[in-house]
DNA sequence: TAAAATTAAATTTTATACAATGTAATTATA
DNA sequence: TATAATTACATTGTATAAAATTTAATTTTA
């Protein structure tokens, strides 16, 4: 093997992931601009479109994001009238997020986005699904490691 | 098919990538802390360890990063005495980056990192290689799309 | 049940990302 | 060859990310 091949950029899975994730995000930008959303705001809305009336904590677990990222992001979505934030009366430590009418209806305008991006990837639905599952598994393994590392 | 299944978070390849990339980066953090590097600084050093004496432009193409990200990052690496930045005398528009002695020698301290991370992924070398190649291909396809979109 | 521990958000700090703009140097062209 | 176009980098502004700290609320426990 070549000397130090393990340190070569193109041999790093981490870099392949890092670069690919950013390129894919870039594909969304022009589409999301029309909705007035950033990519992170978009995935936040995806979660809420599936089920709103959830705590910031729950959102964070779903998105792998903590309050340092979510709090300002949610305030912006609230300023755009897409969501409302309200303290949970049962447990005042929690903040509950719910969609406004506008937030609900934005879903329709977003509904065409996945297929538009899909076309640009030039991958088959099977390739997409396979890649997605490999990544989900890897993410799950790593999340578990990090969970355990905390103890 | 379920209504709007295309908009479900777990069906998005983009989110699988986005979440996985961040989790993998988190795995590196404790290891890179010992070297005093952030993840982006680490991949920058990987490029330079392969070949230094290159322009910021070249670095950016290799890393898919622009000067808005690289300029401050390189200034920090210079402040840490790992690199030097110098105008190209042949073409004063370019800035050439080269490793210092310290930058060179940091390579040895970094050499064990890839295998340490590899172990934590619980993937076989073949699975890693396969996933990496799928991501490289997808990145290449998308980069090409974006290249063409500019015209 | 009062004190200690835990939890959920918010805040602060540091470091990316990237679009848009500015500037200086270089190259192309009328 | 003067000027227009291009190029490389730096700067500015906006939006993440994530660690660390703070605050307020809730739960556990001695």
Short mmCIF file of C-alpha atoms (C1' of nucleotides) in Angstrom, two decimals:
data_model
loop_
_atom_site.label_atom_id
_atom_site.label_comp_id
_atom_site.label_asym_id
_atom_site.label_seq_id
_atom_site.Cartn_x
_atom_site.Cartn_y
_atom_site.Cartn_z
CA UNK A 1 0.00 0.00 0.00
CA UNK A 2 1.05 3.54 -0.65
CA UNK A 3 2.68 5.31 2.30
CA UNK A 4 0.05 6.90 4.52
CA UNK A 5 -2.76 6.06 2.11
CA UNK A 6 -5.02 6.02 5.15
CA UNK A 7 -4.53 9.77 5.48
CA UNK A 8 -5.35 10.57 1.85
CA UNK A 9 -8.41 12.76 1.49
CA UNK A 10 -10.07 10.59 -1.13
CA UNK A 11 -9.81 7.54 1.09
CA UNK A 12 -11.78 9.17 3.90
CA UNK A 13 -15.39 8.13 4.26
CA UNK A 14 -15.83 11.17 6.51
CA UNK A 15 -14.86 13.56 3.75
CA UNK A 16 -17.01 11.79 1.17
CA UNK A 17 -19.93 12.32 3.55
CA UNK A 18 -19.04 15.88 4.43
CA UNK A 19 -18.62 17.00 0.82
CA UNK A 20 -21.65 15.09 -0.46
CA UNK A 21 -23.94 16.45 2.25
CA UNK A 22 -22.94 20.01 1.38
CA UNK A 23 -23.38 19.48 -2.35
CA UNK A 24 -26.82 17.98 -1.84
CA UNK A 25 -27.80 20.88 0.41
CA UNK A 26 -26.72 23.24 -2.35
CA UNK A 27 -29.13 21.50 -4.73
CA UNK A 28 -32.00 22.42 -2.44
CA UNK A 29 -31.08 26.06 -2.04
CA UNK A 30 -32.68 27.50 -5.19
CA UNK A 31 -35.85 25.46 -4.58
CA UNK A 32 -36.06 26.46 -0.92
CA UNK A 33 -35.37 30.11 -1.69
CA UNK A 34 -38.79 30.22 -3.31
CA UNK A 35 -40.34 29.11 -0.02
CA UNK A 36 -38.21 31.46 2.02
CA UNK A 37 -36.65 28.54 3.90
CA UNK A 38 -33.07 27.52 4.59
CA UNK A 39 -32.18 23.85 4.44
CA UNK A 40 -32.21 23.39 8.22
CA UNK A 41 -35.53 25.21 8.44
CA UNK A 42 -36.85 22.88 5.73
CA UNK A 43 -35.99 19.69 7.58
CA UNK A 44 -37.49 21.21 10.72
CA UNK A 45 -40.71 21.83 8.80
CA UNK A 46 -40.61 18.24 7.48
CA UNK A 47 -40.74 16.99 11.05
CA UNK A 48 -43.57 19.36 11.95
CA UNK A 49 -45.57 18.46 8.84
CA UNK A 50 -45.49 14.84 9.99
CA UNK A 51 -46.58 15.76 13.50
CA UNK A 52 -46.64 19.11 15.23
CA UNK A 53 -47.50 20.02 18.80
CA UNK A 54 -44.16 18.61 19.91
CA UNK A 55 -41.49 19.81 22.32
CA UNK A 56 -38.24 21.39 21.18
CA UNK A 57 -36.55 18.44 22.85
CA UNK A 58 -38.38 15.99 20.58
CA UNK A 59 -37.56 18.05 17.51
CA UNK A 60 -33.91 18.06 18.52
CA UNK A 61 -33.80 14.29 18.94
CA UNK A 62 -35.39 13.79 15.55
CA UNK A 63 -33.01 16.21 13.81
CA UNK A 64 -29.90 15.45 15.88
CA UNK A 65 -29.75 19.16 16.78
CA UNK A 66 -29.54 20.82 20.17
CA UNK A 67 -31.19 23.92 21.58
CA UNK A 68 -28.23 26.10 20.62
CA UNK A 69 -29.16 25.54 16.98
CA UNK A 70 -32.90 25.14 17.34
CA UNK A 71 -33.81 28.07 19.56
CA UNK A 72 -32.72 30.81 17.11
CA UNK A 73 -33.98 28.80 14.13
CA UNK A 74 -37.42 28.35 15.68
CA UNK A 75 -37.57 32.04 16.57
CA UNK A 76 -37.02 32.85 12.90
CA UNK A 77 -39.74 30.43 11.82
CA UNK A 78 -42.02 32.07 14.37
CA UNK A 79 -41.11 35.52 13.06
CA UNK A 80 -42.08 34.24 9.59
CA UNK A 81 -45.46 33.18 11.01
CA UNK A 82 -44.91 29.53 10.13
CA UNK A 83 -44.95 28.24 13.71
CA UNK A 84 -45.88 29.25 17.25
CA UNK A 85 -43.78 28.52 20.35
CA UNK A 86 -45.50 28.13 23.69
CA UNK A 87 -44.47 26.86 27.10
CA UNK A 88 -45.98 23.52 27.99
CA UNK A 89 -48.44 24.14 30.83
CA UNK A 90 -47.93 20.61 32.12
CA UNK A 91 -44.18 21.09 32.31
CA UNK A 92 -42.97 24.65 32.14
CA UNK A 93 -39.44 23.56 31.23
CA UNK A 94 -40.65 22.49 27.79
CA UNK A 95 -41.53 24.66 24.81
CA UNK A 96 -44.16 23.25 22.47
CA UNK A 97 -43.97 23.99 18.75
CA UNK A 98 -47.04 24.04 16.53
CA UNK A 99 -47.70 25.03 12.96
CA UNK A 100 -49.72 28.09 12.03
CA UNK A 101 -52.19 28.03 9.13
CA UNK A 102 -49.42 29.39 6.96
CA UNK A 103 -47.04 26.74 8.19
CA UNK A 104 -49.59 24.05 7.33
CA UNK A 105 -50.24 25.36 3.87
CA UNK A 106 -46.57 25.73 3.01
CA UNK A 107 -46.49 21.94 2.88
CA UNK A 108 -48.27 21.90 -0.46
CA UNK A 109 -45.78 24.29 -1.99
CA UNK A 110 -42.97 22.05 -0.74
CA UNK A 111 -44.48 18.81 -1.93
CA UNK A 112 -42.75 18.85 -5.31
CA UNK A 113 -39.26 19.41 -3.96
CA UNK A 114 -38.16 15.83 -3.22
CA UNK A 115 -38.89 14.63 -6.74
CA UNK A 116 -37.16 17.62 -8.30
CA UNK A 117 -34.00 16.90 -6.34
CA UNK A 118 -34.28 13.19 -7.00
CA UNK A 119 -34.17 13.79 -10.74
CA UNK A 120 -30.96 15.74 -10.43
CA UNK A 121 -29.18 12.95 -8.59
CA UNK A 122 -29.47 10.62 -11.61
CA UNK A 123 -29.87 7.72 -9.20
CA UNK A 124 -32.53 5.03 -9.38
CA UNK A 125 -35.09 4.84 -6.57
CA UNK A 126 -33.40 1.59 -5.50
CA UNK A 127 -29.97 3.21 -5.33
CA UNK A 128 -31.40 6.09 -3.32
CA UNK A 129 -33.14 3.74 -0.90
CA UNK A 130 -30.06 1.59 -0.50
CA UNK A 131 -27.76 4.52 0.15
CA UNK A 132 -30.25 6.03 2.57
CA UNK A 133 -30.46 2.81 4.57
CA UNK A 134 -26.69 2.42 4.75
CA UNK A 135 -26.47 5.96 6.10
CA UNK A 136 -29.28 5.43 8.61
CA UNK A 137 -27.49 2.36 9.92
CA UNK A 138 -24.16 4.12 10.19
CA UNK A 139 -25.81 7.06 11.94
CA UNK A 140 -27.50 4.71 14.38
CA UNK A 141 -24.26 2.89 15.18
CA UNK A 142 -22.41 6.14 15.78
CA UNK A 143 -25.19 7.68 17.85
CA UNK A 144 -25.07 4.59 20.04
CA UNK A 145 -21.28 4.90 20.45
CA UNK A 146 -21.63 8.50 21.47
CA UNK A 147 -24.42 7.64 23.87
CA UNK A 148 -22.18 5.08 25.51
CA UNK A 149 -19.15 7.38 25.52
CA UNK A 150 -21.01 9.71 27.84
CA UNK A 151 -20.88 7.18 30.66
CA UNK B 1 -48.31 4.72 -0.78
CA UNK B 2 -48.85 6.74 2.35
CA UNK B 3 -49.98 10.34 1.76
CA UNK B 4 -47.00 12.60 1.22
CA UNK B 5 -44.54 9.84 2.08
CA UNK B 6 -42.10 11.69 -0.17
CA UNK B 7 -42.00 14.49 2.40
CA UNK B 8 -41.31 12.25 5.39
CA UNK B 9 -38.00 12.99 7.04
CA UNK B 10 -36.85 9.38 7.13
CA UNK B 11 -37.42 9.02 3.40
CA UNK B 12 -35.05 11.85 2.56
CA UNK B 13 -31.61 10.90 1.32
CA UNK B 14 -30.57 14.48 1.97
CA UNK B 15 -31.35 14.21 5.66
CA UNK B 16 -29.68 10.82 5.99
CA UNK B 17 -26.55 12.47 4.57
CA UNK B 18 -26.87 15.62 6.62
CA UNK B 19 -27.34 13.80 9.93
CA UNK B 20 -24.72 11.14 9.20
CA UNK B 21 -22.09 13.68 8.21
CA UNK B 22 -22.60 15.56 11.46
CA UNK B 23 -22.48 12.40 13.57
CA UNK B 24 -19.27 11.28 11.91
CA UNK B 25 -17.72 14.70 12.44
CA UNK B 26 -18.62 14.42 16.11
CA UNK B 27 -16.67 11.15 16.29
CA UNK B 28 -13.54 13.02 15.21
CA UNK B 29 -13.89 15.86 17.68
CA UNK B 30 -12.29 14.27 20.77
CA UNK B 31 -9.42 12.90 18.64
CA UNK B 32 -8.83 16.21 16.86
CA UNK B 33 -9.02 18.17 20.10
CA UNK B 34 -5.73 16.54 21.07
CA UNK B 35 -4.14 17.97 17.93
CA UNK B 36 -5.78 21.36 18.39
CA UNK B 37 -7.62 21.03 15.07
CA UNK B 38 -11.26 21.37 14.11
CA UNK B 39 -12.70 18.96 11.57
CA UNK B 40 -12.48 21.41 8.67
CA UNK B 41 -8.94 22.30 9.64
CA UNK B 42 -8.16 18.57 9.69
CA UNK B 43 -9.36 17.92 6.14
CA UNK B 44 -7.44 21.00 5.02
CA UNK B 45 -4.30 19.54 6.57
CA UNK B 46 -5.01 16.19 4.86
CA UNK B 47 -4.84 17.96 1.50
CA UNK B 48 -1.63 19.75 2.43
CA UNK B 49 0.02 16.59 3.76
CA UNK B 50 -0.54 15.03 0.36
CA UNK B 51 0.91 18.05 -1.44
CA UNK B 52 1.57 21.53 -0.17
CA UNK B 53 2.80 24.62 -1.97
CA UNK B 54 -0.62 24.98 -3.55
CA UNK B 55 -2.92 27.94 -4.14
CA UNK B 56 -5.97 28.66 -2.01
CA UNK B 57 -7.95 28.13 -5.21
CA UNK B 58 -6.68 24.57 -5.54
CA UNK B 59 -7.40 23.84 -1.89
CA UNK B 60 -10.92 25.14 -2.35
CA UNK B 61 -11.59 22.95 -5.37
CA UNK B 62 -10.30 19.91 -3.53
CA UNK B 63 -12.41 20.61 -0.43
CA UNK B 64 -15.46 22.09 -2.17
CA UNK B 65 -15.01 25.23 -0.07
CA UNK B 66 -14.78 28.86 -1.15
CA UNK B 67 -12.59 31.70 0.04
CA UNK B 68 -15.22 32.90 2.48
CA UNK B 69 -14.63 29.73 4.46
CA UNK B 70 -10.97 29.15 3.69
CA UNK B 71 -9.50 32.60 4.25
CA UNK B 72 -10.32 32.81 7.98
CA UNK B 73 -9.56 29.11 8.48
CA UNK B 74 -6.13 29.41 6.87
CA UNK B 75 -5.38 32.50 8.95
CA UNK B 76 -6.05 30.45 12.06
CA UNK B 77 -3.79 27.63 10.86
CA UNK B 78 -1.14 30.25 10.18
CA UNK B 79 -1.60 31.74 13.65
CA UNK B 80 -1.06 28.21 15.02
CA UNK B 81 2.21 28.02 13.06
CA UNK B 82 1.08 25.03 11.02
CA UNK B 83 1.16 26.78 7.64
CA UNK B 84 2.46 29.90 5.91
CA UNK B 85 0.48 31.99 3.40
CA UNK B 86 2.35 33.91 0.74
CA UNK B 87 1.40 35.71 -2.45
CA UNK B 88 2.45 33.90 -5.59
CA UNK B 89 5.17 36.01 -7.24
CA UNK B 90 4.21 34.67 -10.66
CA UNK B 91 0.59 35.67 -10.17
CA UNK B 92 -0.08 38.13 -7.39
CA UNK B 93 -3.77 37.25 -7.36
CA UNK B 94 -2.96 33.85 -5.86
CA UNK B 95 -1.99 32.99 -2.32
CA UNK B 96 0.25 29.96 -1.91
CA UNK B 97 -0.08 27.77 1.17
CA UNK B 98 2.80 25.73 2.52
CA UNK B 99 3.36 23.68 5.64
CA UNK B 100 5.74 24.75 8.37
CA UNK B 101 7.98 22.23 10.13
CA UNK B 102 5.30 21.96 12.79
CA UNK B 103 2.64 21.42 10.17
CA UNK B 104 4.70 18.64 8.61
CA UNK B 105 5.31 16.89 11.89
CA UNK B 106 1.69 17.03 12.98
CA UNK B 107 1.04 14.43 10.29
CA UNK B 108 2.57 11.69 12.43
CA UNK B 109 0.36 12.54 15.37
CA UNK B 110 -2.66 12.38 13.07
CA UNK B 111 -1.72 9.10 11.41
CA UNK B 112 -3.65 6.93 13.84
CA UNK B 113 -6.92 8.81 13.57
CA UNK B 114 -8.50 7.13 10.52
CA UNK B 115 -8.19 3.64 11.98
CA UNK B 116 -9.55 4.75 15.35
CA UNK B 117 -12.63 6.19 13.70
CA UNK B 118 -12.96 3.19 11.41
CA UNK B 119 -13.24 0.87 14.39
CA UNK B 120 -16.09 2.87 15.83
CA UNK B 121 -18.14 2.63 12.64
CA UNK B 122 -18.39 -1.17 12.98
CA UNK B 123 -18.28 -1.40 9.19
CA UNK B 124 -16.06 -3.73 7.17
CA UNK B 125 -13.38 -2.18 4.95
CA UNK B 126 -15.46 -3.29 1.97
CA UNK B 127 -18.59 -1.59 3.25
CA UNK B 128 -16.62 1.59 3.91
CA UNK B 129 -15.09 1.53 0.44
CA UNK B 130 -18.42 0.86 -1.21
CA UNK B 131 -20.22 3.62 0.65
CA UNK B 132 -17.37 6.03 -0.06
CA UNK B 133 -17.51 5.32 -3.77
CA UNK B 134 -21.28 5.75 -3.94
CA UNK B 135 -20.88 9.13 -2.25
CA UNK B 136 -18.03 10.19 -4.53
CA UNK B 137 -20.16 9.37 -7.55
CA UNK B 138 -23.17 11.23 -6.22
CA UNK B 139 -21.00 14.23 -5.36
CA UNK B 140 -19.52 14.20 -8.85
CA UNK B 141 -22.94 14.06 -10.51
CA UNK B 142 -24.24 16.93 -8.42
CA UNK B 143 -21.13 19.06 -8.89
CA UNK B 144 -21.56 18.62 -12.62
CA UNK B 145 -25.23 19.68 -12.42
CA UNK B 146 -24.27 22.78 -10.50
CA UNK B 147 -21.49 23.55 -12.92
CA UNK B 148 -23.98 23.38 -15.79
CA UNK B 149 -26.63 25.37 -13.92
CA UNK B 150 -24.29 28.36 -13.89
CA UNK B 151 -24.61 28.75 -17.66
"C1'" DT C 1 -40.22 17.86 52.79
"C1'" DA C 2 -36.03 20.56 52.15
"C1'" DA C 3 -31.86 19.94 49.60
"C1'" DA C 4 -29.66 17.75 45.72
"C1'" DA C 5 -29.88 16.15 41.18
"C1'" DT C 6 -31.85 16.30 36.80
"C1'" DT C 7 -34.06 18.28 32.91
"C1'" DA C 8 -35.35 21.66 29.10
"C1'" DA C 9 -34.40 25.93 27.04
"C1'" DA C 10 -31.84 29.85 26.33
"C1'" DT C 11 -27.48 32.17 25.99
"C1'" DT C 12 -22.62 32.68 24.92
"C1'" DT C 13 -18.63 31.60 22.38
"C1'" DT C 14 -16.07 29.71 18.61
"C1'" DA C 15 -15.94 27.94 14.03
"C1'" DT C 16 -17.77 26.96 9.93
"C1'" DA C 17 -20.59 27.59 5.23
"C1'" DC C 18 -21.83 30.35 1.53
"C1'" DA C 19 -23.94 34.18 -1.21
"C1'" DA C 20 -22.82 38.72 -2.49
"C1'" DT C 21 -19.72 42.36 -2.96
"C1'" DG C 22 -15.21 44.66 -3.22
"C1'" DT C 23 -10.40 44.96 -4.80
"C1'" DA C 24 -6.30 44.18 -7.13
"C1'" DA C 25 -4.01 41.63 -10.69
"C1'" DT C 26 -4.13 39.41 -15.11
"C1'" DT C 27 -5.87 38.29 -19.63
"C1'" DA C 28 -8.56 38.98 -23.75
"C1'" DT C 29 -10.17 41.85 -27.33
"C1'" DA C 30 -11.83 45.62 -30.19
"C1'" DT D 1 -2.79 49.23 -26.53
"C1'" DA D 2 -6.50 51.13 -23.79
"C1'" DT D 3 -10.45 48.95 -21.90
"C1'" DA D 4 -13.42 45.32 -20.92
"C1'" DA D 5 -13.76 40.85 -18.90
"C1'" DT D 6 -12.03 37.52 -15.92
"C1'" DT D 7 -9.74 35.72 -11.99
"C1'" DA D 8 -8.19 35.05 -7.03
"C1'" DC D 9 -8.75 36.39 -2.76
"C1'" DA D 10 -10.74 39.12 1.06
"C1'" DT D 11 -14.72 41.01 3.35
"C1'" DT D 12 -19.50 41.31 4.89
"C1'" DG D 13 -23.78 39.50 6.31
"C1'" DT D 14 -26.76 35.68 7.45
"C1'" DA D 15 -27.47 31.10 9.12
"C1'" DT D 16 -26.04 27.16 11.09
"C1'" DA D 17 -23.51 23.73 14.59
"C1'" DA D 18 -22.00 22.47 18.95
"C1'" DA D 19 -19.64 22.89 23.51
"C1'" DA D 20 -20.18 25.23 27.81
"C1'" DT D 21 -22.73 27.89 30.94
"C1'" DT D 22 -26.94 29.80 32.95
"C1'" DT D 23 -31.71 29.77 34.45
"C1'" DA D 24 -35.96 28.01 35.75
"C1'" DA D 25 -38.77 24.06 36.58
"C1'" DT D 26 -39.32 19.38 38.01
"C1'" DT D 27 -38.05 15.09 40.19
"C1'" DT D 28 -35.43 12.34 43.39
"C1'" DT D 29 -33.80 11.26 47.75
"C1'" DA D 30 -31.86 11.53 52.33
#
